[in-house]
Short mmCIF file of N, CA, C and O in Angstrom, two decimals:
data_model
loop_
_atom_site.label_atom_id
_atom_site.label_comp_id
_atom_site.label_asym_id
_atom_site.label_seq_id
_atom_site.Cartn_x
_atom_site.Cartn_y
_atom_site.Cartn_z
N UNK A 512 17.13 -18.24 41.34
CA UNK A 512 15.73 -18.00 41.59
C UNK A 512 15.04 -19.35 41.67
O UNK A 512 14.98 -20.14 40.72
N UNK A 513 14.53 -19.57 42.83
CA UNK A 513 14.14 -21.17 43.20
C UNK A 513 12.43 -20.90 42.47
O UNK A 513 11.64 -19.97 42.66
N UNK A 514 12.29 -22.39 41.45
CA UNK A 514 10.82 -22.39 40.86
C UNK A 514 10.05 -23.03 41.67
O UNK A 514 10.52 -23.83 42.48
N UNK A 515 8.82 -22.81 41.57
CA UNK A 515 7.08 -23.53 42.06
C UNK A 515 7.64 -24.97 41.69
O UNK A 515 7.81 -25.43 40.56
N UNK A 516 7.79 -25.36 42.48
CA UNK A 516 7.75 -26.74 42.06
C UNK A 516 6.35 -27.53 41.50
O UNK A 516 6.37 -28.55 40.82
N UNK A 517 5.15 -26.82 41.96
CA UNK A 517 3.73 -27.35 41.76
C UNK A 517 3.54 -27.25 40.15
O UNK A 517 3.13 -28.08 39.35
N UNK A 518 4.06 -25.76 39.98
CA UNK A 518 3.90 -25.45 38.69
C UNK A 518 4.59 -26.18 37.53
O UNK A 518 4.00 -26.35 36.46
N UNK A 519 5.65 -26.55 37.69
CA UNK A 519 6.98 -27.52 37.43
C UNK A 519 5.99 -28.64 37.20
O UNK A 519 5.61 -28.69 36.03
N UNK A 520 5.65 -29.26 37.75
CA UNK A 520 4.57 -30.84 37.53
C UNK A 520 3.54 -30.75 36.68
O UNK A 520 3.30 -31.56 35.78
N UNK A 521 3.00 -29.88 36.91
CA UNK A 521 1.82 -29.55 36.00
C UNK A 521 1.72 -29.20 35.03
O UNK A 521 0.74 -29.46 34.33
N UNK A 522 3.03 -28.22 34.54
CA UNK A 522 3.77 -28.40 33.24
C UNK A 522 3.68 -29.62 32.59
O UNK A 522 3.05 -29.89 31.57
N UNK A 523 4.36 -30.32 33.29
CA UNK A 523 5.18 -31.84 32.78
C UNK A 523 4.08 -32.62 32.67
O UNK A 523 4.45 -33.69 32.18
N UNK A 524 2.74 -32.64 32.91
CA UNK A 524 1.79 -33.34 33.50
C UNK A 524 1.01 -33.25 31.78
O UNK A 524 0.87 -34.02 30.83
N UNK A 525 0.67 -31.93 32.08
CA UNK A 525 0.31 -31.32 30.35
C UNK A 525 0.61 -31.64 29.14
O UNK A 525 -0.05 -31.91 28.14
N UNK A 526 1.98 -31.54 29.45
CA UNK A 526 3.08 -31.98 28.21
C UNK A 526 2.57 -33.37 27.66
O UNK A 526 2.21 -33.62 26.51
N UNK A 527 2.60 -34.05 28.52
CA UNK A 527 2.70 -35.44 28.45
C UNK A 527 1.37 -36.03 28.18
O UNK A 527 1.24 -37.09 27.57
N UNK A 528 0.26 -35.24 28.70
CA UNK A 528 -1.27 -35.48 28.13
C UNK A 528 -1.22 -35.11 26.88
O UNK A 528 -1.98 -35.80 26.20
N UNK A 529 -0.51 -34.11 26.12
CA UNK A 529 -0.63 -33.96 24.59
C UNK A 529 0.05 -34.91 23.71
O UNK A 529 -0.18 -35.40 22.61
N UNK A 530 1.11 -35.00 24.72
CA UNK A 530 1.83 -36.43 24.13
C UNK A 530 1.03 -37.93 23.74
O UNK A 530 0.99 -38.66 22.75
N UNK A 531 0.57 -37.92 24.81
CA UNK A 531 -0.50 -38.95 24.47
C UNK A 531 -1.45 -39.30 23.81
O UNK A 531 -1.82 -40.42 23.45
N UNK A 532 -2.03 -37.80 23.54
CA UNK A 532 -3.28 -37.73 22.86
C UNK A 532 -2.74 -37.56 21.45
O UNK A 532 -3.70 -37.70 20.70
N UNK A 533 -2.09 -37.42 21.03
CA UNK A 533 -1.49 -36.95 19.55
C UNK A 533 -1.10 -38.74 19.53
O UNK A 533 -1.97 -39.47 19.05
N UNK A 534 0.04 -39.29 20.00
CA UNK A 534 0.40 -40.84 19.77
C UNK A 534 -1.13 -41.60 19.88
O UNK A 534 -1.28 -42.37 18.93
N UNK A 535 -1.95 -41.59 20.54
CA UNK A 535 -3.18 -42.45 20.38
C UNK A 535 -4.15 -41.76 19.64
O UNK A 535 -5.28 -42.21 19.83
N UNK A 536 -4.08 -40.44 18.53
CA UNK A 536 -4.67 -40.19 17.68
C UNK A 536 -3.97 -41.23 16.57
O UNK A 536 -4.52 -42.09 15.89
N UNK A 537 -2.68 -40.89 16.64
CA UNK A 537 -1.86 -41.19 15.21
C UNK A 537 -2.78 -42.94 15.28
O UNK A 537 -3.86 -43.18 14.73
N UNK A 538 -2.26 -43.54 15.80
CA UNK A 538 -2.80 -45.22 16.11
C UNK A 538 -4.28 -45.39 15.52
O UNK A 538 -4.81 -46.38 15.02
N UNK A 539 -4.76 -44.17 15.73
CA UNK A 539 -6.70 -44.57 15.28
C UNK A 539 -6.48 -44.30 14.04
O UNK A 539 -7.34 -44.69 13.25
N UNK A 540 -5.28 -43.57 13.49
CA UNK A 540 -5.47 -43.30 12.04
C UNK A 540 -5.92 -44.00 10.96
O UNK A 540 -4.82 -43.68 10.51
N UNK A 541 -6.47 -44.67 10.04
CA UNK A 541 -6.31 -45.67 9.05
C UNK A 541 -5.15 -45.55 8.34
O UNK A 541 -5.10 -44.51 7.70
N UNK A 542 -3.94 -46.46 8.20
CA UNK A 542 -3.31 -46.47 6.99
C UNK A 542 -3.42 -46.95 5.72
O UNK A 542 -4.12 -47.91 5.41
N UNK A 543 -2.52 -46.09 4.75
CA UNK A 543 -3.37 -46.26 3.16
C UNK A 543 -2.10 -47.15 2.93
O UNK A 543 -0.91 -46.87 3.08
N UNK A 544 -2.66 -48.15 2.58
CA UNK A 544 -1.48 -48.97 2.04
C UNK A 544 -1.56 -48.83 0.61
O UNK A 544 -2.30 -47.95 0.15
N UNK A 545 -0.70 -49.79 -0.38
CA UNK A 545 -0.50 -49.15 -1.75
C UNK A 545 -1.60 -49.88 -2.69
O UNK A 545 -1.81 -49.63 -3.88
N UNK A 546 -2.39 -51.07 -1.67
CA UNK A 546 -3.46 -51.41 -2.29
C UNK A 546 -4.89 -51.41 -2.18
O UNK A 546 -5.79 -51.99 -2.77
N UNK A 547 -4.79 -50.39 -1.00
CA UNK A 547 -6.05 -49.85 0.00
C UNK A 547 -7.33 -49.32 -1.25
O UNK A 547 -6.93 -48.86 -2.32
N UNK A 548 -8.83 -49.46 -0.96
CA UNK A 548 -9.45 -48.80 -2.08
C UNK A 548 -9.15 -47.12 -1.91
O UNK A 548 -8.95 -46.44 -2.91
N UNK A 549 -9.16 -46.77 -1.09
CA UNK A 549 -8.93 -44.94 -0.85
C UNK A 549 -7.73 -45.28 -1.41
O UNK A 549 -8.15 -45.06 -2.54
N UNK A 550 -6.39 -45.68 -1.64
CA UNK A 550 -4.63 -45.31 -2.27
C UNK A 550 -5.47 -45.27 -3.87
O UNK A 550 -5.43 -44.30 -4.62
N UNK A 551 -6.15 -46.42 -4.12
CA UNK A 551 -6.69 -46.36 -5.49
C UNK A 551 -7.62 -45.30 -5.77
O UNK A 551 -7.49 -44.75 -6.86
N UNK A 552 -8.33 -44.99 -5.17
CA UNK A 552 -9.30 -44.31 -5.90
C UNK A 552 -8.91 -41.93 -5.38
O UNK A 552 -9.48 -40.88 -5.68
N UNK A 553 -7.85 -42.27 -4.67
CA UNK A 553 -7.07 -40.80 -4.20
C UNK A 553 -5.97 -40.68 -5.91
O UNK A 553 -5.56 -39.56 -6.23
N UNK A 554 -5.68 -41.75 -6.68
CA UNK A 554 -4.68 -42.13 -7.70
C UNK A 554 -5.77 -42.58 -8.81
O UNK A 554 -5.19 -43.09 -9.77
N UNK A 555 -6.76 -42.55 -8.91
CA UNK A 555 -7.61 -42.44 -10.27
C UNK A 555 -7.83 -42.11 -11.32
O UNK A 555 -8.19 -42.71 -12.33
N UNK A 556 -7.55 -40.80 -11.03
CA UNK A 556 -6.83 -39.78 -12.60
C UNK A 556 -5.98 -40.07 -13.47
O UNK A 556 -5.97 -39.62 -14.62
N UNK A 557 -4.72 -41.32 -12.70
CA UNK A 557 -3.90 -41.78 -13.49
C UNK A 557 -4.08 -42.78 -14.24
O UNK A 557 -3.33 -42.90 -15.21
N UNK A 558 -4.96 -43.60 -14.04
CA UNK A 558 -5.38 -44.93 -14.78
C UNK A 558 -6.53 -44.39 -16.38
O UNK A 558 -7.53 -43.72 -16.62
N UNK A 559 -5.83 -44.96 -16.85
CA UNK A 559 -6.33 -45.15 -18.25
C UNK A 559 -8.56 -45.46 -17.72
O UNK A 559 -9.10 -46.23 -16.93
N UNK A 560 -9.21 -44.19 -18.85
CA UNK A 560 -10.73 -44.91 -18.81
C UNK A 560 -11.46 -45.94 -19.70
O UNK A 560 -11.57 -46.10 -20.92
N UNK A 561 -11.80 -46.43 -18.82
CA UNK A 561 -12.11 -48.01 -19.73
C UNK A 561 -13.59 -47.43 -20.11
O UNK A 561 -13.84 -47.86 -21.24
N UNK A 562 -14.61 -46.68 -19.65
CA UNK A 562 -15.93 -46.37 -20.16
C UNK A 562 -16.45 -45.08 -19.45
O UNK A 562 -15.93 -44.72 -18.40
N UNK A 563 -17.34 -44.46 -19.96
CA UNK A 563 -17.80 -43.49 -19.77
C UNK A 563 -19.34 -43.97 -20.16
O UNK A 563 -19.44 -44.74 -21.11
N UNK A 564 -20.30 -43.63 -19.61
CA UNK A 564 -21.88 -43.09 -19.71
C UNK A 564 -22.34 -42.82 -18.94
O UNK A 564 -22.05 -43.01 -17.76
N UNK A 565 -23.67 -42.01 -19.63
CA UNK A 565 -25.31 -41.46 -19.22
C UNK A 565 -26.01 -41.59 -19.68
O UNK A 565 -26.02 -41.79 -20.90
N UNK A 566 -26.94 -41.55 -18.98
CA UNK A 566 -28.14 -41.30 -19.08
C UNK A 566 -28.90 -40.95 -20.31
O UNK A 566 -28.87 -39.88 -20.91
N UNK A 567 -29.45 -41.85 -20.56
CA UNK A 567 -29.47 -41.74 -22.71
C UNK A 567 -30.47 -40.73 -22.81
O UNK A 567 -30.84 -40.42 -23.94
N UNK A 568 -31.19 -39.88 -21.37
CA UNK A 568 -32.38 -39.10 -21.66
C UNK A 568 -31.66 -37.44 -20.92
O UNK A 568 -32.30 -36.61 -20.27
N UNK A 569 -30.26 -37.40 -21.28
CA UNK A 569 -29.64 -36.55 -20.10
C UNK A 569 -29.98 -35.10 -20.91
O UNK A 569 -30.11 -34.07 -20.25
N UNK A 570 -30.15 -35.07 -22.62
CA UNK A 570 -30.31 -33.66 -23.20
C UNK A 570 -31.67 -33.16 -22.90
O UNK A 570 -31.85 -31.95 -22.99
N UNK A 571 -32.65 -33.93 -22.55
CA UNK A 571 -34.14 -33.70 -22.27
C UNK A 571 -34.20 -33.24 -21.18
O UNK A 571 -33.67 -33.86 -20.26
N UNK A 572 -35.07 -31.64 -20.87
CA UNK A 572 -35.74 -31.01 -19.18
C UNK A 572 -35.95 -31.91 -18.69
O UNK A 572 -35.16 -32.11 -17.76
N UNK A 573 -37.07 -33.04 -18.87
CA UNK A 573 -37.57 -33.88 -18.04
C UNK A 573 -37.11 -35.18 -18.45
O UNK A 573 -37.09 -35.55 -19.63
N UNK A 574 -36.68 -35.96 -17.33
CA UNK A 574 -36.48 -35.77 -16.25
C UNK A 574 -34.92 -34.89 -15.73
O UNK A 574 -33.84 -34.96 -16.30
N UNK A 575 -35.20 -34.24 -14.74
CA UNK A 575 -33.69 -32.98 -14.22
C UNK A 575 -32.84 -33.97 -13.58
O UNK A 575 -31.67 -33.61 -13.44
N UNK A 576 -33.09 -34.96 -13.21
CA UNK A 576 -31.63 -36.25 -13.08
C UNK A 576 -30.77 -36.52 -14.00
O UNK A 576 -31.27 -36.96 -15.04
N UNK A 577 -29.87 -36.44 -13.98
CA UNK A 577 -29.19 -37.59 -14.71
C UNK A 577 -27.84 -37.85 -14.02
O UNK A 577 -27.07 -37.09 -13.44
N UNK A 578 -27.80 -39.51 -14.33
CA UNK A 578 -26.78 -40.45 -13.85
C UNK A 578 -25.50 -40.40 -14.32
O UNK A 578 -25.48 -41.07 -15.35
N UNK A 579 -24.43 -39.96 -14.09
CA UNK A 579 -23.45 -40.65 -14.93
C UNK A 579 -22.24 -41.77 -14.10
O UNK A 579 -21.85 -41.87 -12.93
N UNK A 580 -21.95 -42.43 -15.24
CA UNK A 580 -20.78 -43.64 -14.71
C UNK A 580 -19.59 -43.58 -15.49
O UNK A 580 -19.46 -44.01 -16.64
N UNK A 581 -18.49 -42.86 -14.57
CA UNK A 581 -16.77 -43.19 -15.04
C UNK A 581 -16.28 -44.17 -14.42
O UNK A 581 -16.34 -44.46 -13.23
N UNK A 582 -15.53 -44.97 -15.78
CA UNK A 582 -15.16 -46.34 -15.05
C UNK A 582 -13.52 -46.49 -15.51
O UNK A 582 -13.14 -46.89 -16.61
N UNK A 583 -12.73 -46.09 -14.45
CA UNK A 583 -11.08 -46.87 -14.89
C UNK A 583 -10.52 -47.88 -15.09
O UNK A 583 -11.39 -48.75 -15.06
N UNK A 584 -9.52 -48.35 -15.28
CA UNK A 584 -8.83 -49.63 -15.28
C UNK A 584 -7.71 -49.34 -14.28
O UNK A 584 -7.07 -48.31 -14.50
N UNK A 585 -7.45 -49.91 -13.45
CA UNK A 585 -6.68 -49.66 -11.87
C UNK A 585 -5.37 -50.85 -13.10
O UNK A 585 -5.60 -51.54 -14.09
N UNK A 586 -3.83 -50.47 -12.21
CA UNK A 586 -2.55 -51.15 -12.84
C UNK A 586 -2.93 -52.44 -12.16
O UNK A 586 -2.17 -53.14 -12.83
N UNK A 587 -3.58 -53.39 -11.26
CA UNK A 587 -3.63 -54.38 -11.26
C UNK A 587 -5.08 -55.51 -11.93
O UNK A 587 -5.40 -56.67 -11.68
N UNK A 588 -5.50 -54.74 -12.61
CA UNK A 588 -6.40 -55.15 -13.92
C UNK A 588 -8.40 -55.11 -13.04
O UNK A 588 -9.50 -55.40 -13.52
N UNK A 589 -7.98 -54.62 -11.67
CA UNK A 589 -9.43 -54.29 -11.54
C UNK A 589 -10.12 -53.11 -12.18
O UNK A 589 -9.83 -52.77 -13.33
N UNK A 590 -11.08 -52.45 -11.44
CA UNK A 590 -11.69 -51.07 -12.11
C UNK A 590 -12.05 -50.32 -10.75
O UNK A 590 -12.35 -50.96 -9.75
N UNK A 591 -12.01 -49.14 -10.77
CA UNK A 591 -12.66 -48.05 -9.91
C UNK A 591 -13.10 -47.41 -10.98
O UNK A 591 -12.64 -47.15 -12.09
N UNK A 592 -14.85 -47.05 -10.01
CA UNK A 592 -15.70 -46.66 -10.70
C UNK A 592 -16.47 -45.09 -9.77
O UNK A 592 -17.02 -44.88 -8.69
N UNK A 593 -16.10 -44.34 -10.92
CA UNK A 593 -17.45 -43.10 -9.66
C UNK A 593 -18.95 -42.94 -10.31
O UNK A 593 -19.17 -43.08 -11.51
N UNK A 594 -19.82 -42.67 -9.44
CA UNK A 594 -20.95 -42.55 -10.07
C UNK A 594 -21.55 -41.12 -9.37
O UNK A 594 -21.53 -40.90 -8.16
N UNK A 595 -22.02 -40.34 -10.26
CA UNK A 595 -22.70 -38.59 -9.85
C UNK A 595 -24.07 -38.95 -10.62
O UNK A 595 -24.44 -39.61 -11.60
N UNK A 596 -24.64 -38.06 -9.53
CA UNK A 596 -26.26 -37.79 -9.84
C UNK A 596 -26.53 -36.40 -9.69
O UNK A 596 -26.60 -35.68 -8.70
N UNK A 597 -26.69 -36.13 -11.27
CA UNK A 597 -26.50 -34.65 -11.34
C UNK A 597 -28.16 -34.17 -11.89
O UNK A 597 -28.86 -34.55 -12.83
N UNK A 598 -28.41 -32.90 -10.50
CA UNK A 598 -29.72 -32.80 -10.87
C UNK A 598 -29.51 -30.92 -11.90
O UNK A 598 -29.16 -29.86 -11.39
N UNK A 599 -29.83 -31.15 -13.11
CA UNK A 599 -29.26 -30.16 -13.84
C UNK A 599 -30.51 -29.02 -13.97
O UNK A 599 -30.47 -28.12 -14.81
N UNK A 600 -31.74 -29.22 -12.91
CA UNK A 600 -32.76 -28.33 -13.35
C UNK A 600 -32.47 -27.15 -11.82
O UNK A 600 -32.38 -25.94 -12.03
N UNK A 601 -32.36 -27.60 -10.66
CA UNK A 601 -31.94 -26.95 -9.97
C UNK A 601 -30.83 -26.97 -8.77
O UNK A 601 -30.31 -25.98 -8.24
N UNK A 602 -30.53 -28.77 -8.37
CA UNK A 602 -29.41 -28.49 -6.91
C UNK A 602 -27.86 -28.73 -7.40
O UNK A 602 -26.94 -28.63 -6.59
N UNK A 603 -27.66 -29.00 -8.61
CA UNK A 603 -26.34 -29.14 -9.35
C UNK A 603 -25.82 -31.09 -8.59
O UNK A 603 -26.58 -32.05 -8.52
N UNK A 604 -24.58 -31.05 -8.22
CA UNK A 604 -24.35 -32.13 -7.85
C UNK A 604 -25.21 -32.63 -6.75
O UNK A 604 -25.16 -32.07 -5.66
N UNK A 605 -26.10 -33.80 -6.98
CA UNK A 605 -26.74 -33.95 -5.69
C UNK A 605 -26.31 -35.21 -5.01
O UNK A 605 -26.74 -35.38 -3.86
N UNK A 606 -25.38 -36.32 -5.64
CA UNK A 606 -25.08 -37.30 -4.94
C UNK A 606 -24.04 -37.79 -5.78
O UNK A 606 -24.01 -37.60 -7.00
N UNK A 607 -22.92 -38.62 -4.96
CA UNK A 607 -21.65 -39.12 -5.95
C UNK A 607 -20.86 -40.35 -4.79
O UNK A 607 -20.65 -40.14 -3.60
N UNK A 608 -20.64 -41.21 -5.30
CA UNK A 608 -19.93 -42.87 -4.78
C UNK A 608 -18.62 -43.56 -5.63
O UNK A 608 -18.42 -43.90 -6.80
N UNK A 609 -17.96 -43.57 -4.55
CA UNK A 609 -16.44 -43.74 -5.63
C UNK A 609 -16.67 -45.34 -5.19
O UNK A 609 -17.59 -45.59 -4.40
N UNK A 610 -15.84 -46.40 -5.70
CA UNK A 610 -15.43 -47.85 -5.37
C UNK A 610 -14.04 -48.04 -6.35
O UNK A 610 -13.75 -47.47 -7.41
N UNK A 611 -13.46 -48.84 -5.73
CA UNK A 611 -12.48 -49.19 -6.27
C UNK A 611 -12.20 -50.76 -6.18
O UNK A 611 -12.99 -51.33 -5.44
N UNK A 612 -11.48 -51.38 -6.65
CA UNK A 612 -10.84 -52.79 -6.44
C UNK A 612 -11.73 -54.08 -7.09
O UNK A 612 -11.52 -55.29 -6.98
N UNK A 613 -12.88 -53.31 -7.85
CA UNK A 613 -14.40 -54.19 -8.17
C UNK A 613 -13.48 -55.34 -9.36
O UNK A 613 -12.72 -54.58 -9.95
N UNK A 614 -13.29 -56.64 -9.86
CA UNK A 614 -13.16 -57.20 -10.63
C UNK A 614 -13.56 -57.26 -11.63
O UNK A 614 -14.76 -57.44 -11.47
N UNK A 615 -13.30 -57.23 -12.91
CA UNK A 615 -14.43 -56.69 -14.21
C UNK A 615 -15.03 -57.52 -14.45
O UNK A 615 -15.73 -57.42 -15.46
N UNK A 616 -15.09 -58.91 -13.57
CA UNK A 616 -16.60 -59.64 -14.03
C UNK A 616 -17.99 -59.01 -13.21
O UNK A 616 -19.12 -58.85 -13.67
N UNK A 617 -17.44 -58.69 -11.77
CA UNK A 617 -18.09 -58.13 -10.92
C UNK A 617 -18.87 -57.05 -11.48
O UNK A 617 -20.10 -57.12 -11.45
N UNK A 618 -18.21 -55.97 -12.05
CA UNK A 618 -18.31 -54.59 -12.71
C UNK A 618 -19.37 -54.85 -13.56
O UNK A 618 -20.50 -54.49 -13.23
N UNK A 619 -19.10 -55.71 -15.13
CA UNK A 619 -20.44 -55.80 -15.80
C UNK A 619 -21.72 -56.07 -15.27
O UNK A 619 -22.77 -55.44 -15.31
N UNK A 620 -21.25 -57.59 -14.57
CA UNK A 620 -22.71 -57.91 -14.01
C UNK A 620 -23.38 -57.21 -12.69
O UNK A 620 -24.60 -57.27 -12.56
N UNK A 621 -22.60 -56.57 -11.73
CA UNK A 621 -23.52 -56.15 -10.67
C UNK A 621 -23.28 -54.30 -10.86
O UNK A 621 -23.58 -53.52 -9.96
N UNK A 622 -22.90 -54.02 -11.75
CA UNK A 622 -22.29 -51.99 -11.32
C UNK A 622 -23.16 -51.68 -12.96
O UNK A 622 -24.26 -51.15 -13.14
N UNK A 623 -22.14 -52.26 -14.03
CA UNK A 623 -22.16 -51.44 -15.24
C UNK A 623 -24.08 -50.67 -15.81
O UNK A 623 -24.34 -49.60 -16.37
N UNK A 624 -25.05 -51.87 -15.31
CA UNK A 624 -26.17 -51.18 -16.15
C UNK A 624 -26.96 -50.69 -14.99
O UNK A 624 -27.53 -49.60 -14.98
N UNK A 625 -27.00 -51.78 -13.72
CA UNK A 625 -27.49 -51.69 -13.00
C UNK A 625 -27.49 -49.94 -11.72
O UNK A 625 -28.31 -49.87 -10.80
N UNK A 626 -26.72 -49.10 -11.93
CA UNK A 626 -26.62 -48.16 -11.13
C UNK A 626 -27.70 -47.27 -11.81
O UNK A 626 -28.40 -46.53 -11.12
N UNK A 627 -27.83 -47.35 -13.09
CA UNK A 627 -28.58 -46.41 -14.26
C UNK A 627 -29.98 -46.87 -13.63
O UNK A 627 -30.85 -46.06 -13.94
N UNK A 628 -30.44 -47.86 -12.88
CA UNK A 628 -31.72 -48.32 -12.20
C UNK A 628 -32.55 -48.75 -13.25
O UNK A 628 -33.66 -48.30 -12.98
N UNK A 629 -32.60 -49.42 -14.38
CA UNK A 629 -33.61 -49.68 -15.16
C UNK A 629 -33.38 -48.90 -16.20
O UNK A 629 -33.30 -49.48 -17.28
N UNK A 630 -33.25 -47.72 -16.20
CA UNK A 630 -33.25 -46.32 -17.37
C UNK A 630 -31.97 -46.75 -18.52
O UNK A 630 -31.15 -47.62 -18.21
N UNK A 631 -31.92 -46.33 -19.32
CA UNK A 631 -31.52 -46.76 -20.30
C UNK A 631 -30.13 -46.09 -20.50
O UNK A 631 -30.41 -44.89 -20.43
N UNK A 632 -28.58 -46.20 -20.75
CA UNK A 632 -27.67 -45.66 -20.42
C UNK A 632 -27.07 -45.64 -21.88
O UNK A 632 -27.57 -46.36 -22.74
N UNK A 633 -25.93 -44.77 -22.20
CA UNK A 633 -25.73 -44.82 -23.65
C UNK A 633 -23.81 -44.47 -23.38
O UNK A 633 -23.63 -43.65 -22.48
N UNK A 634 -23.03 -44.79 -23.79
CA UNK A 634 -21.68 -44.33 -23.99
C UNK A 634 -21.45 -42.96 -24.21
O UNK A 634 -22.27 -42.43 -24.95
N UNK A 635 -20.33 -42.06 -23.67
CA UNK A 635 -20.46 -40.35 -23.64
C UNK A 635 -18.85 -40.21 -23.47
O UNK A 635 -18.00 -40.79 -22.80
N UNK A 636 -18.86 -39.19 -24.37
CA UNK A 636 -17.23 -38.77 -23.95
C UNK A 636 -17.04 -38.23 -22.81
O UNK A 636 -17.84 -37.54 -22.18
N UNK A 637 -15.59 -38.65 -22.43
CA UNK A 637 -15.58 -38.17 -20.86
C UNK A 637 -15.22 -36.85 -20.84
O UNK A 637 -14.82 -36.61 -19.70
N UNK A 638 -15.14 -35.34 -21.89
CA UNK A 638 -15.55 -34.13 -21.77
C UNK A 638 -17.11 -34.06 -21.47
O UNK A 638 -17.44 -33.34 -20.53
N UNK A 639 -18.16 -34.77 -22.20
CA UNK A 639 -18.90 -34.35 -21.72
C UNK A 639 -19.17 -34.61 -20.01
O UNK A 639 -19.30 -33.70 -19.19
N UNK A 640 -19.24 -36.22 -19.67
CA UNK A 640 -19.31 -36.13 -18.35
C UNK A 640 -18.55 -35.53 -17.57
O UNK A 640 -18.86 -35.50 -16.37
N UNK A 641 -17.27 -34.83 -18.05
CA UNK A 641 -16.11 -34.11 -16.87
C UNK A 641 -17.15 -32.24 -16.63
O UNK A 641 -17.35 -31.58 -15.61
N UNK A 642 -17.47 -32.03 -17.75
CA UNK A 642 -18.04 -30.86 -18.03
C UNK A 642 -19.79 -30.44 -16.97
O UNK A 642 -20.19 -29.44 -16.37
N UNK A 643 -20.55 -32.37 -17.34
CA UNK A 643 -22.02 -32.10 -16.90
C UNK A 643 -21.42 -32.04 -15.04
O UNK A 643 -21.87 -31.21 -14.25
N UNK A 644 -20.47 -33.01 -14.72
CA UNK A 644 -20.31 -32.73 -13.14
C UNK A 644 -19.55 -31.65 -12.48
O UNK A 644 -19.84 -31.29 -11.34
N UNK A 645 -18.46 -31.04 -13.24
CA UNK A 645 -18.27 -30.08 -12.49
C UNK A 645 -18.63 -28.38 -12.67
O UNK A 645 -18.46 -27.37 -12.00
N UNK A 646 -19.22 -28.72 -13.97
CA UNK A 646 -20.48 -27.57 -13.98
C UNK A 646 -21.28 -27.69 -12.87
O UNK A 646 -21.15 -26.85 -11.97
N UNK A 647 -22.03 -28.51 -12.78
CA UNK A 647 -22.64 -28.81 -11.36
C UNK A 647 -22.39 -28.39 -10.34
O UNK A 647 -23.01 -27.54 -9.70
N UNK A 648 -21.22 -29.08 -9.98
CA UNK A 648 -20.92 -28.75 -8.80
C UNK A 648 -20.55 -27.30 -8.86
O UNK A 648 -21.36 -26.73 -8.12
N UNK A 649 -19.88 -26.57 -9.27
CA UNK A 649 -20.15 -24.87 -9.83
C UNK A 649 -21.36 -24.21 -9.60
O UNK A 649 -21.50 -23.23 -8.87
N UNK A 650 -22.34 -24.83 -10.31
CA UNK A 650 -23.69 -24.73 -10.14
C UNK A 650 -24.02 -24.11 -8.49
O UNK A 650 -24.18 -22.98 -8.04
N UNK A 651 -24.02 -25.26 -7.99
CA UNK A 651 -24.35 -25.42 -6.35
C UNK A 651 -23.78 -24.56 -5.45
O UNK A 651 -24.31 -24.33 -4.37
N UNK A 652 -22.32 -23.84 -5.93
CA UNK A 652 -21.94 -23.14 -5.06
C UNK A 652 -21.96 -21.82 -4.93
O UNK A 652 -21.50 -21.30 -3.91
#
């Protein structure tokens, strides 16, 4: 049974456009290398926490913000840090920023007080902050 030859090409034509488009997706990909901040901060859970706080006004209605800051110790002696802004009167999680690779001189002086904006920050076990954010985020959904 002799085939379309037209059809035959256009097959092959197809084929080969998916081919392409899949190999010049893969290429745009970013790769995570093993010291990338995303390899670190996707592997966060595993590093030992070097600090935990909030918001020293977080048991009080007013104000319905509060800040908190988890801070790790990464295996090559930097820190990744996340920070949530949890509004606990009505939108639950309303904002959250991971970093990783920060140097711990870096960390004290430009991250540790300064994210709290002025407001006054206090040390917290990390049940409570594991509890105030993903209550939250619970919250919201």
């Amino acid at each position: 049974m002799p085939r379309d030859e037209r059809k035959h090409q256009k097959a092959l034509m197809k084929k080969r456009s998916k081919q392409k488009a899949v190999a010049q997706h893969k290429t745009q990909q970013p790769t995570l290398t093993a010291f990338s901040e995303q390899n670190f901060i996707r592997h966060a859970r595993e590093y030992p926490i070097l600090e935990c706080r909030i918001s020293s006004d977080w048991e009080k209605e007013q104000p319905g913000l509060v800040e908190i800051l988890v801070a790790r110790k990464q295996p090559d002696g930097d820190i990744c840090f996340g920070f949530y802004l949890v509004d606990k009167l009505c939108l639950g999680l309303k904002n959250s920023l991971a970093h990783a690779g920060v140097p711990p001189a870096s960390y004290r002086r430009e991250i540790r007080d300064r994210v709290f904006r002025g407001a006054k920050a206090k040390d917290c076990p990390v049940e409570l902050a594991h509890q105030m954010i993903y209550a939250s985020i619970d919250y919201a959904t």
